[in-house]
XYZ file of C-alpha atoms in Angstrom:
758
model
C -21.704 -53.169 -18.506
C -17.605 -54.912 -18.263
C -17.666 -53.057 -14.613
C -20.414 -55.021 -13.633
C -19.792 -58.080 -14.149
C -15.911 -57.870 -13.590
C -14.853 -57.473 -10.141
C -12.359 -54.809 -10.779
C -12.229 -53.907 -6.692
C -11.598 -57.802 -5.734
C -8.725 -57.196 -8.033
C -7.951 -53.824 -6.874
C -7.670 -54.983 -3.669
C -6.040 -57.819 -4.104
C -3.527 -55.917 -5.861
C -2.739 -53.610 -3.358
C -2.552 -55.891 -0.858
C 0.207 -56.781 -2.912
C 2.286 -54.410 -3.352
C 2.313 -53.509 0.219
C 0.082 -50.412 -0.940
C -2.948 -48.940 1.849
C -6.544 -50.663 0.672
C -7.608 -47.937 -2.304
C -11.687 -49.024 -1.924
C -11.544 -49.164 2.263
C -9.428 -45.536 1.973
C -12.002 -44.360 -0.394
C -15.142 -45.546 1.543
C -13.383 -42.937 4.433
C -13.084 -40.557 2.709
C -16.089 -40.445 2.062
C -17.905 -40.458 5.515
C -16.172 -38.014 6.224
C -19.344 -36.053 3.457
C -23.014 -36.619 2.815
C -23.813 -38.880 0.617
C -23.720 -37.449 -2.995
C -23.782 -39.097 -6.982
C -20.998 -37.133 -7.502
C -17.699 -36.826 -5.003
C -15.396 -35.268 -6.956
C -16.243 -33.366 -10.758
C -13.954 -34.809 -12.961
C -12.933 -31.380 -14.215
C -11.350 -30.316 -10.713
C -9.628 -33.743 -10.316
C -8.223 -33.328 -14.327
C -7.294 -29.722 -13.234
C -5.660 -30.986 -10.029
C -3.498 -33.282 -11.760
C -2.286 -30.934 -14.334
C -1.628 -28.294 -11.485
C 0.532 -30.966 -9.132
C 2.013 -32.706 -12.545
C 3.575 -29.466 -12.710
C 4.250 -29.937 -9.328
C 6.015 -32.760 -9.752
C 8.529 -31.279 -12.207
C 9.051 -28.513 -10.043
C 9.801 -30.959 -7.316
C 13.356 -32.326 -9.896
C 13.649 -28.909 -11.949
C 14.210 -26.502 -8.414
C 15.425 -28.010 -4.901
C 18.560 -29.523 -6.723
C 18.765 -25.968 -9.224
C 18.847 -23.370 -6.663
C 22.380 -21.566 -8.176
C 19.717 -21.606 -11.006
C 17.833 -17.811 -11.926
C 14.379 -18.131 -10.729
C 10.943 -16.506 -10.692
C 9.975 -14.514 -7.888
C 8.065 -16.633 -6.864
C 10.234 -20.035 -5.786
C 13.115 -16.710 -4.282
C 10.786 -16.057 -1.450
C 9.574 -19.518 -1.450
C 12.879 -20.999 -1.296
C 14.687 -19.064 1.126
C 14.282 -20.491 4.561
C 14.197 -16.571 6.120
C 11.251 -15.580 4.504
C 7.333 -15.374 5.530
C 6.849 -17.619 2.110
C 8.881 -20.460 3.312
C 7.040 -23.119 3.260
C 9.120 -26.741 4.384
C 9.146 -29.442 1.788
C 10.144 -31.895 3.811
C 7.073 -34.446 2.629
C 5.614 -31.959 0.435
C 4.923 -34.346 -3.125
C 4.771 -31.200 -5.108
C 6.588 -27.526 -5.421
C 4.073 -25.508 -6.200
C 3.606 -21.154 -5.499
C 1.561 -21.304 -2.736
C 2.801 -17.929 -1.402
C 2.711 -14.705 -4.430
C -0.678 -16.172 -7.010
C 0.185 -12.943 -8.189
C 0.372 -11.243 -12.011
C -1.487 -9.118 -13.988
C -3.149 -9.827 -17.908
C -2.711 -6.602 -20.963
C -4.854 -7.484 -23.735
C -7.463 -6.323 -25.941
C -11.191 -6.198 -25.055
C -12.125 -8.367 -28.206
C -9.230 -11.332 -27.870
C -9.394 -13.851 -25.894
C -5.215 -13.672 -25.051
C -4.065 -12.961 -22.014
C 0.025 -12.629 -21.382
C 0.435 -11.705 -18.019
C 3.755 -9.736 -16.612
C 4.452 -11.659 -12.267
C 5.742 -8.652 -9.644
C 8.934 -8.493 -10.613
C 7.587 -7.857 -14.402
C 8.140 -11.678 -15.459
C 6.675 -11.613 -18.999
C 4.653 -15.374 -20.255
C 3.734 -13.982 -23.621
C 1.961 -17.139 -24.125
C -0.978 -19.033 -22.746
C 0.933 -21.080 -19.661
C 4.449 -20.962 -22.350
C 7.501 -19.991 -21.041
C 7.959 -16.697 -19.959
C 11.042 -13.590 -20.509
C 13.136 -12.443 -18.211
C 15.286 -8.993 -18.114
C 18.619 -8.523 -16.378
C 21.635 -6.313 -15.663
C 24.724 -7.576 -15.418
C 27.455 -4.663 -14.596
C 31.167 -5.064 -15.877
C 32.390 -5.542 -11.980
C 30.408 -8.325 -11.403
C 26.896 -7.235 -9.857
C 24.032 -8.099 -11.342
C 20.021 -6.614 -10.908
C 18.094 -9.468 -11.091
C 14.539 -8.174 -10.614
C 12.992 -11.772 -8.715
C 15.069 -11.495 -6.403
C 14.566 -7.524 -5.060
C 13.322 -7.033 -2.695
C 11.312 -4.315 -4.194
C 10.392 -2.454 -6.957
C 7.567 -0.127 -8.559
C 5.848 -1.510 -10.621
C 2.410 -0.362 -12.424
C -0.530 -0.485 -14.694
C -1.161 1.927 -17.201
C -4.941 2.191 -18.842
C -4.239 4.587 -21.613
C -3.817 3.759 -25.113
C -4.101 0.601 -24.226
C -3.046 -1.687 -21.050
C 0.338 -1.169 -20.433
C 2.261 -3.444 -17.368
C 5.252 -1.400 -16.344
C 8.065 -2.682 -14.033
C 10.586 -0.389 -12.726
C 14.035 -1.864 -10.904
C 17.108 -0.191 -9.201
C 19.984 -1.334 -7.463
C 22.699 0.556 -6.506
C 22.605 2.762 -9.928
C 20.941 0.001 -11.825
C 17.902 0.833 -13.358
C 15.321 -1.667 -15.627
C 12.315 0.016 -16.777
C 10.341 -2.591 -18.682
C 6.477 -1.817 -19.880
C 4.312 -4.426 -21.991
C 1.539 -4.565 -23.595
C -1.113 -5.954 -26.004
C -0.532 -4.445 -29.946
C -2.745 -5.013 -33.187
C 0.149 -2.723 -35.558
C -0.738 -2.047 -38.777
C -1.622 -5.413 -39.858
C -4.427 -6.437 -37.335
C -1.862 -8.796 -36.108
C -1.805 -9.461 -31.674
C 1.608 -9.609 -30.166
C 3.752 -8.765 -27.132
C 5.250 -5.980 -27.299
C 7.639 -4.968 -24.687
C 9.411 -1.490 -24.149
C 13.063 -1.982 -22.134
C 14.856 0.641 -21.337
C 18.098 0.445 -19.287
C 20.561 2.654 -17.236
C 24.500 0.936 -16.382
C 26.540 4.697 -15.626
C 29.554 1.962 -14.833
C 28.855 -0.043 -18.196
C 27.785 -3.727 -18.614
C 24.889 -5.809 -20.006
C 21.094 -6.151 -21.174
C 20.619 -9.145 -21.204
C 17.006 -10.871 -23.029
C 16.796 -14.228 -20.813
C 14.485 -16.719 -22.484
C 13.309 -19.304 -19.842
C 12.099 -22.282 -19.238
C 9.089 -21.727 -16.340
C 6.818 -19.222 -15.410
C 3.862 -18.043 -12.362
C 3.459 -21.525 -11.527
C 6.190 -23.736 -12.653
C 8.505 -25.325 -15.543
C 6.920 -24.877 -18.868
C 9.769 -26.384 -21.127
C 11.727 -25.229 -24.251
C 13.429 -28.149 -25.845
C 14.260 -26.504 -29.060
C 15.530 -22.819 -29.988
C 17.387 -20.985 -33.016
C 19.188 -17.631 -33.313
C 18.205 -16.527 -36.470
C 20.458 -13.384 -37.369
C 18.408 -12.282 -40.855
C 15.395 -11.397 -38.106
C 17.865 -11.072 -34.319
C 15.060 -13.507 -33.319
C 14.707 -16.565 -30.836
C 12.926 -19.086 -32.245
C 11.439 -20.929 -29.940
C 10.542 -25.122 -30.393
C 8.964 -23.926 -33.920
C 6.750 -22.724 -33.091
C 6.589 -18.741 -31.511
C 9.123 -16.281 -32.524
C 11.271 -13.240 -29.778
C 11.575 -10.753 -32.486
C 14.802 -7.617 -30.862
C 14.509 -4.315 -32.957
C 18.822 -4.383 -32.431
C 21.368 -7.150 -32.997
C 22.200 -8.254 -30.134
C 25.988 -8.144 -29.353
C 25.936 -11.747 -28.122
C 24.057 -14.774 -28.501
C 24.470 -17.477 -25.335
C 22.335 -20.873 -24.966
C 22.364 -23.548 -22.534
C 20.861 -27.038 -21.786
C 19.912 -28.618 -18.982
C 23.069 -30.439 -18.313
C 24.719 -27.521 -18.374
C 23.357 -25.118 -15.524
C 21.224 -22.021 -16.115
C 22.863 -19.811 -18.680
C 24.244 -16.660 -16.968
C 26.331 -18.717 -15.632
C 27.565 -18.728 -19.321
C 27.356 -15.999 -20.145
C 31.341 -14.387 -20.707
C 31.914 -17.487 -22.718
C 33.324 -16.899 -26.477
C 31.665 -19.670 -28.747
C 29.658 -19.044 -31.291
C 25.983 -19.657 -30.708
C 23.684 -18.043 -32.930
C 23.290 -22.309 -34.228
C 21.114 -23.361 -31.628
C 20.881 -25.536 -29.316
C 18.412 -29.119 -27.971
C 17.294 -30.217 -24.824
C 16.574 -33.703 -24.435
C 15.171 -33.114 -20.698
C 13.035 -28.988 -21.433
C 15.545 -27.179 -19.952
C 16.188 -24.932 -22.454
C 17.821 -20.861 -21.258
C 19.005 -18.688 -23.142
C 20.160 -14.699 -23.589
C 21.185 -12.115 -26.053
C 23.606 -9.734 -24.722
C 23.457 -6.053 -25.587
C 26.319 -3.824 -24.543
C 26.027 -0.447 -22.142
C 27.898 1.971 -22.388
C 29.298 3.973 -19.417
C 27.435 7.202 -18.474
C 24.573 8.643 -18.197
C 22.608 7.761 -20.929
C 19.321 5.878 -21.334
C 19.796 2.525 -23.102
C 16.080 0.611 -25.436
C 15.209 -2.435 -26.426
C 11.673 -3.468 -27.980
C 10.657 -7.097 -28.096
C 8.042 -8.403 -29.944
C 6.239 -11.702 -29.630
C 3.566 -12.624 -32.006
C 0.821 -13.938 -31.288
C -1.099 -15.514 -33.807
C -0.471 -18.738 -33.134
C -2.386 -18.563 -29.540
C -5.553 -17.029 -31.839
C -5.381 -20.163 -33.304
C -9.407 -20.632 -34.415
C -9.852 -17.422 -33.136
C -7.934 -15.910 -35.925
C -10.728 -15.597 -38.424
C -12.110 -12.741 -36.206
C -9.034 -10.209 -36.704
C -9.835 -8.137 -39.295
C -13.774 -8.154 -37.595
C -12.318 -5.783 -34.802
C -14.538 -3.152 -33.744
C -12.943 -1.470 -31.252
C -10.246 -0.094 -28.598
C -9.854 -0.155 -25.015
C -11.323 3.135 -25.386
C -14.153 3.095 -26.941
C -15.154 -0.301 -24.510
C -13.879 2.209 -21.651
C -15.971 5.090 -22.838
C -19.563 3.095 -22.545
C -19.151 2.236 -19.589
C -19.693 3.780 -16.008
C -17.456 7.508 -14.933
C -16.684 7.112 -10.748
C -15.424 10.030 -9.754
C -13.956 10.394 -5.467
C -11.537 11.898 -3.620
C -10.489 8.950 -2.978
C -8.123 7.932 -5.757
C -6.834 4.269 -3.991
C -10.990 3.452 -4.640
C -11.171 5.160 -8.248
C -7.489 3.668 -9.295
C -9.072 0.455 -7.248
C -12.806 1.169 -9.626
C -11.081 1.243 -12.733
C -8.478 -1.350 -12.897
C -11.812 -3.509 -12.387
C -13.466 -2.534 -14.989
C -10.532 -3.050 -17.275
C -10.516 -6.608 -15.591
C -14.211 -7.444 -16.175
C -14.054 -6.039 -19.911
C -10.314 -8.096 -20.884
C -11.981 -11.891 -19.173
C -15.006 -11.160 -21.036
C -13.359 -10.712 -24.599
C -15.056 -14.149 -25.728
C -16.357 -17.079 -23.786
C -16.758 -15.175 -19.397
C -13.248 -16.749 -17.816
C -12.986 -15.613 -13.606
C -9.027 -15.826 -14.607
C -5.854 -15.219 -17.228
C -4.234 -17.987 -17.065
C -5.426 -20.526 -14.157
C -8.901 -19.899 -13.643
C -8.541 -19.712 -18.217
C -11.812 -21.359 -18.360
C -15.521 -21.481 -18.115
C -17.745 -21.610 -15.161
C -21.353 -20.384 -15.261
C -21.338 -19.443 -11.080
C -17.895 -17.208 -12.038
C -19.820 -15.539 -15.263
C -23.462 -14.885 -14.037
C -22.073 -12.947 -11.402
C -19.649 -10.998 -13.819
C -22.044 -10.235 -16.085
C -24.566 -8.696 -12.672
C -21.326 -6.507 -13.029
C -21.195 -5.564 -16.568
C -24.536 -5.007 -16.943
C -24.657 -2.346 -13.677
C -21.132 -1.020 -15.851
C -24.325 -0.518 -19.009
C -22.090 -3.710 -21.044
C -25.533 -4.734 -22.093
C -24.662 -5.253 -25.525
C -21.297 -7.926 -24.336
C -23.830 -8.969 -22.124
C -26.306 -9.878 -24.654
C -24.158 -12.455 -26.332
C -22.976 -13.638 -23.116
C -26.568 -15.454 -22.327
C -27.122 -16.374 -25.897
C -23.966 -18.456 -25.820
C -25.141 -19.693 -22.501
C -28.499 -21.180 -23.979
C -25.895 -23.507 -26.553
C -24.153 -24.223 -24.124
C -27.651 -26.466 -21.651
C -28.030 -29.840 -21.427
C -30.852 -31.421 -22.374
C -31.860 -32.504 -19.657
C -31.893 -28.737 -18.614
C -28.521 -28.365 -17.382
C -26.082 -26.109 -17.093
C -23.344 -27.400 -15.694
C -20.273 -26.452 -14.694
C -19.372 -29.258 -13.050
C -21.300 -32.105 -12.589
C -22.105 -32.563 -8.633
C -22.039 -28.249 -8.091
C -25.824 -27.525 -8.328
C -26.036 -23.830 -8.159
C -25.838 -23.027 -11.807
C -29.264 -23.617 -12.951
C -30.339 -20.846 -10.516
C -27.480 -18.199 -11.547
C -28.618 -18.437 -15.274
C -31.763 -18.019 -14.542
C -31.156 -15.067 -12.123
C -29.431 -13.217 -14.901
C -31.150 -13.455 -17.447
C -34.052 -12.097 -15.015
C -31.629 -9.246 -14.364
C -30.641 -8.443 -17.463
C -34.231 -8.583 -18.663
C -35.039 -5.478 -15.925
C -32.330 -3.434 -16.151
C -32.045 -2.922 -19.861
C -36.470 -3.530 -20.590
C -35.114 -6.075 -23.367
C -36.297 -9.460 -23.971
C -34.321 -11.967 -24.099
C -34.260 -14.013 -27.753
C -36.975 -16.590 -28.223
C -34.526 -19.453 -27.976
C -32.625 -18.373 -24.614
C -36.425 -17.948 -23.548
C -36.559 -21.574 -24.096
C -34.144 -22.289 -22.252
C -35.565 -21.221 -19.415
C -38.506 -23.456 -18.826
C -36.112 -26.476 -19.404
C -33.626 -25.136 -16.632
C -36.778 -25.054 -14.195
C -37.414 -28.700 -14.932
C -34.251 -29.023 -14.062
C -34.197 -27.685 -10.519
C -37.928 -29.028 -9.842
C -36.791 -32.536 -10.543
C -33.785 -32.533 -8.810
C -34.224 -31.831 -5.314
C -34.836 -34.644 -2.781
C -39.045 -35.683 -2.495
C -40.839 -33.325 0.256
C -41.975 -36.119 2.137
C -39.246 -36.981 4.609
C -38.808 -36.715 7.233
C -35.070 -35.468 7.189
C -33.763 -32.643 8.000
C -32.592 -31.463 3.737
C -36.655 -32.948 2.744
C -37.033 -30.494 -0.278
C -33.251 -29.640 -0.731
C -31.503 -30.188 -3.816
C -28.888 -32.936 -3.314
C -25.724 -33.260 -1.598
C -22.997 -32.179 -3.711
C -19.471 -30.413 -4.265
C -21.459 -27.031 -4.289
C -19.390 -24.197 -4.755
C -15.823 -26.366 -3.992
C -15.066 -23.733 -1.155
C -17.712 -24.873 1.091
C -16.274 -28.431 2.495
C -16.830 -31.517 1.784
C -20.051 -33.152 0.104
C -23.449 -31.891 1.125
C -26.363 -29.923 1.365
C -25.665 -27.141 1.070
C -28.093 -24.278 1.322
C -26.066 -22.046 -1.298
C -27.259 -24.470 -3.649
C -30.466 -24.027 -2.449
C -30.947 -20.242 -1.679
C -29.861 -19.815 -6.249
C -32.437 -22.016 -7.362
C -34.762 -20.227 -5.226
C -34.517 -17.571 -6.925
C -33.745 -18.895 -10.405
C -37.377 -20.262 -10.220
C -37.982 -17.325 -9.135
C -36.370 -15.500 -12.341
C -37.419 -18.436 -14.013
C -41.971 -16.565 -12.863
C -40.956 -13.115 -13.639
C -39.703 -13.933 -17.780
C -42.758 -15.597 -18.491
C -44.965 -12.862 -16.131
C -43.135 -10.198 -17.907
C -44.672 -12.196 -21.702
C -48.491 -12.461 -20.634
C -47.504 -16.581 -19.839
C -49.641 -15.825 -16.733
C -50.459 -19.704 -16.274
C -46.468 -20.557 -16.579
C -45.900 -18.098 -14.926
C -47.911 -18.616 -11.668
C -46.893 -22.374 -11.401
C -43.482 -21.314 -11.374
C -43.923 -18.969 -9.229
C -45.872 -22.134 -6.811
C -42.618 -23.472 -7.313
C -40.399 -20.908 -6.071
C -42.991 -20.940 -3.322
C -42.769 -24.648 -2.369
C -39.317 -24.470 -2.709
C -38.181 -21.385 -0.300
C -40.842 -23.252 2.116
C -38.735 -26.583 2.058
C -35.513 -24.287 2.965
C -37.443 -22.885 5.581
C -38.455 -25.880 7.461
C -34.890 -26.957 7.254
C -34.204 -23.486 8.744
C -36.439 -24.279 11.527
C -35.748 -27.403 12.628
C -32.168 -26.852 12.941
C -31.362 -27.366 16.507
C -30.269 -23.749 18.150
C -26.546 -24.696 19.695
C -25.578 -25.444 16.124
C -26.982 -22.321 14.350
C -26.432 -20.097 16.934
C -29.640 -18.341 15.712
C -27.625 -17.928 12.406
C -27.765 -20.164 8.923
C -25.056 -22.820 8.475
C -23.488 -23.609 5.459
C -26.069 -27.516 4.995
C -28.594 -28.966 7.906
C -26.000 -31.084 8.399
C -23.010 -28.280 10.088
C -21.939 -26.697 12.781
C -21.705 -22.475 11.985
C -17.387 -22.300 10.280
C -16.385 -20.464 7.366
C -18.128 -22.637 4.489
C -21.564 -20.470 6.406
C -20.700 -17.208 4.110
C -22.441 -19.348 1.129
C -25.714 -18.139 2.860
C -25.531 -15.039 3.670
C -25.984 -14.647 -0.805
C -29.550 -15.011 0.415
C -29.179 -11.319 2.127
C -26.804 -10.554 -1.619
C -27.476 -10.468 -3.830
C -30.257 -12.093 -3.898
C -32.940 -10.191 -1.267
C -34.614 -13.594 -0.431
C -34.476 -12.319 3.214
C -36.320 -8.896 4.416
C -33.340 -6.123 4.915
C -31.776 -6.931 8.605
C -33.429 -10.172 8.789
C -32.117 -11.885 12.736
C -30.593 -14.781 10.698
C -28.579 -12.809 8.094
C -27.654 -11.396 11.066
C -26.065 -13.516 13.400
C -24.552 -15.218 10.959
C -22.410 -12.242 9.982
C -21.652 -11.609 13.531
C -20.749 -15.264 13.464
C -18.012 -14.704 10.275
C -16.885 -11.222 11.452
C -16.219 -12.545 15.329
C -14.677 -16.019 14.033
C -13.936 -16.340 10.535
C -11.771 -13.008 10.533
C -8.461 -12.495 9.623
C -6.678 -9.011 9.912
C -9.291 -7.248 9.341
C -11.165 -9.835 6.442
C -12.909 -12.127 5.995
C -10.058 -15.924 5.758
C -11.441 -18.849 4.110
C -10.707 -22.181 6.231
C -11.952 -24.094 3.602
C -9.735 -24.899 0.609
C -8.911 -21.772 0.101
C -7.372 -20.992 3.682
C -6.427 -17.370 2.668
C -8.379 -13.889 2.552
C -10.818 -13.975 0.247
C -11.338 -10.681 -1.456
C -15.138 -11.379 -3.164
C -16.764 -12.758 0.005
C -14.912 -10.187 2.183
C -16.664 -7.804 -0.326
C -20.344 -9.786 0.227
C -20.424 -9.170 3.957
C -19.660 -5.683 3.052
C -22.704 -5.764 1.159
C -24.946 -7.464 3.632
C -23.243 -4.778 6.388
C -24.218 -2.249 3.905
C -27.908 -3.570 2.850
C -28.449 -3.875 7.127
C -27.194 0.134 7.281
C -23.816 -0.820 9.389
C -21.618 1.130 9.005
C -18.598 -1.822 9.538
C -18.369 -1.681 5.837
C -16.121 0.676 5.891
C -13.247 -1.290 7.397
C -13.874 -4.165 5.429
C -13.617 -1.194 1.713
C -10.230 -0.505 2.779
C -8.520 -3.895 4.038
C -9.767 -5.128 0.745
C -8.564 -1.969 -0.838
C -5.100 -2.014 1.517
C -4.826 -6.333 -0.713
C -5.013 -5.180 -3.505
C -1.892 -5.454 -5.391
C 0.188 -2.707 -6.578
C -1.448 -2.909 -10.318
C -4.649 -3.495 -8.696
C -5.633 -7.368 -9.453
C -5.982 -9.538 -6.530
C -5.720 -12.994 -6.729
C -8.393 -15.385 -4.811
C -7.358 -15.200 -1.974
C -4.135 -13.795 -0.432
C -1.621 -15.356 2.179
C -2.233 -13.817 5.428
C 1.693 -13.449 6.060
C 3.173 -12.308 2.439
C 0.179 -10.830 1.524
C 0.855 -13.270 -2.708
C -1.945 -14.863 -4.141
C -2.083 -17.811 -1.990
C -5.244 -19.731 -3.940
C -6.020 -19.387 -7.290
C -5.676 -17.562 -10.355
C -3.655 -14.092 -9.745
C -6.008 -11.495 -11.408
C -9.106 -12.889 -10.219
C -12.841 -12.314 -12.581
C -15.328 -12.502 -9.443
C -13.152 -10.711 -7.529
C -13.267 -7.324 -9.790
C -16.984 -7.745 -10.411
C -17.999 -7.506 -6.312
C -15.583 -4.468 -6.418
C -17.308 -2.825 -9.317
C -20.775 -3.878 -7.585
C -19.335 -2.341 -3.618
C -18.922 0.559 -5.845
C -21.932 1.295 -7.511
C -24.091 0.434 -4.346
C -22.113 3.117 -2.910
C -23.885 5.455 -4.333
C -26.844 3.733 -5.873
C -28.844 0.123 -4.507
C -31.913 -0.804 -5.189
C -34.126 -2.357 -1.842
C -37.270 -4.365 -3.561
C -38.309 -2.363 -5.537
C -37.137 1.333 -3.953
C -33.957 2.614 -5.092
C -31.878 3.948 -1.888
C -29.388 6.662 -3.612
C -26.209 7.849 -1.327
C -26.292 4.664 1.845
C -22.209 3.519 2.022
C -20.323 7.420 0.846
C -18.040 7.016 3.728
C -18.542 10.846 5.746
C -14.786 11.355 4.876
C -15.372 12.682 1.452
C -18.063 15.730 1.786
C -14.997 17.182 3.768
C -13.587 18.309 -0.392
C -14.805 20.228 -3.116
C -13.892 17.774 -5.574
C -17.555 15.924 -7.278
C -18.137 12.852 -6.218
C -20.083 11.244 -9.184
C -21.492 7.303 -10.674
C -22.539 6.389 -13.023
C -24.629 6.028 -15.647
C -25.508 2.405 -14.071
C -28.499 0.135 -15.455
C -31.461 -0.696 -11.879
C -34.342 -2.506 -12.972
C -36.376 1.943 -13.323
C -33.562 2.717 -16.118
C -30.115 4.068 -16.548
C -28.810 6.613 -13.189
C -26.290 9.508 -12.553
C -25.646 10.396 -9.048
C -22.971 13.156 -8.805
C -22.885 15.572 -5.426
C -21.213 18.986 -5.551
C -20.263 21.521 -3.185
C -18.169 22.942 -0.680
C -18.152 21.520 2.657
C -21.167 21.692 4.141
C -23.303 22.779 1.273
C -23.665 20.194 -0.967
C -26.128 19.572 -3.850
C -26.975 15.852 -4.938
C -28.416 15.214 -8.388
C -29.662 12.238 -9.627
C -30.540 11.368 -13.339
C -31.953 9.464 -15.851
C -33.204 8.042 -19.095
C -36.285 5.905 -17.436
C -38.616 2.895 -18.185
C -40.357 3.094 -15.154
C -40.596 4.449 -12.144
C -39.067 3.436 -8.408
C -41.702 2.603 -5.912
C -39.445 5.078 -3.978
C -36.010 6.798 -4.025
C -34.803 7.300 -0.618
C -31.844 9.873 0.093
C -30.190 8.334 3.125
C -26.139 10.407 3.089
C -24.666 9.051 6.162
C -24.342 12.070 8.464
C -27.773 13.911 5.830
C -31.104 14.017 6.988
C -32.983 11.186 4.917
C -35.496 12.308 2.585
C -37.554 10.758 -0.818
C -37.055 12.038 -3.900
C -40.627 11.444 -6.078
C -38.747 11.847 -9.107
C -34.968 12.818 -10.200
C -33.530 16.136 -9.022
C -31.078 18.580 -10.255
C -28.828 20.033 -7.210
C -30.976 19.637 -4.152
C -29.147 21.308 -1.590
C -27.801 18.162 1.401
C -28.954 19.094 5.048
C -26.659 17.752 7.557
C -28.996 15.931 10.784
C -29.287 16.442 14.602
C -26.504 14.062 15.222
C -23.489 16.089 13.262
C -25.048 19.451 14.270
C -22.797 20.958 16.358
């Protein structure tokens, strides 16, 4: 009310003019001219996240560049080194943020929303967005092993019995190994456990160092005490760091005196503690390592009860462990051990990030979005994790707005279609029915889509589409994105099927009609686009030329299959992207991400696979090459460093697309038929190793596919727990004759196609 009475714009303009600032009203008006008029220019959630992100960047600016004699995390060491490809000039960068090595791996439990992370050099951040622990070796002669400053270390992900990240560093015969995991212990209270092994043949010191930063930058430590009775640091009176052995000495420092590494030779008793008003306490617990070949060990643990907060009541009800959680998912057997490892890592990532509410990352993206959640849940369905998906979908219904909007961020219009699609997908592949409360949300969500559309009776290119919006954020400025429309059309068709299964023919017929009407508006818009703008493809919006944002339009092909297989517009869009938007063998997203995007590269591979275009194989190999040693992908990969340059360092959507890609190599759906083996690599048939995948959920039941035998004498088995019969099962294995199956088979011989016969 007051905003309508008080002339705020005039006051802002006068104040800006008085103090010599640019006119903010004029500036914003100019900025908005680069996008289509929208009811929401920038989602508040993204603005809030951006402010927080760059606020830390400003702290980094103050703390790092004038203190380069500190021991900093790996990304800082690389990004501030003028001789490194990661180097980032700082002259006009108002904030210093990690843009070159956004890589980390979470450890955890499949039923606990706790995500301690480990960076590429073994830096451990036990608490969400907290401080970190580092581990150093200091030789008597003065040599140091500081992992963040090493060019190379060995890092691996161990799966059994719990997720464990192991980092091994070596330099001039000095050896340091850390193994980080989350343990529940006998009292079912979670804690981070770090097992250290150290070897210093010439003798020296192992330092357990407390650091006021993490893989994104500064994180304050104001107060630190040492509890000698418990062999423990007490950090900010909230968290303990426990050592299983008594340290030889304890050393503290504050910002005024610099990094603790410069004070480790001092003999003053520092066990009483320290306070730093700047919030830059550093500390080290030192352990003497004698000369010789003996390897010394140390165990460090950090209790995480404070992290759980309201979730702590759920701990006694933990009913599974990693072995049990993995046992129920689809199994993969392949001759390609790297592909198999990445699949296993991706399955663990999906289960980890869906421990409670589905989140696309353990750190930067530790928040909920319907879009990422729906795509991750689709992969979990393919794995057979229907119980986990069922609980998540019930939560979706509780989060719906009264208007019917499934809002992730205001101004993004894709989520309603995505939720309806995954609701239908759940019923299709499980044979179950959504509960009544969830079903009631379907009608409201469909009605929201229909109300939200721009009127059909306009002469504009966007007539009948959804309004201009922020869409999926990485397509460009606000616009009338086809991505939103394709999802919404698919959502309305899904809603019609949901009610059709229940015999509500009138409502199902009405929703089907609305879906067809919306789809006709989209097709009409596409038909009106000038050919010089489209090049035969589908741009991101009616008002855009073909650019990297067109990747969003491929959703009409995968996963939605709104267009027939081999559609010329989809093929033209794919060819444009491959020819103009690839870098070093993978899709480079110019918009926002400015990096090689893993899940979008895999989406293109899915479209190529659907159209039987062999180029999908090169994309899979390139994506596999870009994975971290722990089998993870960031949201976007820096084209020079190979490290993460955007988003979370362990991205759930990327893991989901790898799972779906592997599944579709063995078994994919095309309308009401199943296609068997169409993506299997020819070279895999040159070994005697068995190839198998399953059981994976399909609209016809849970299916297992396996191929075994000697080269040139392979047999196929397709087994399932069927609740309906596909219209057709087509076996289409590269290099072998195609044939149809009328029923599941065991040990059916494969015959080489004429093209491959000598």
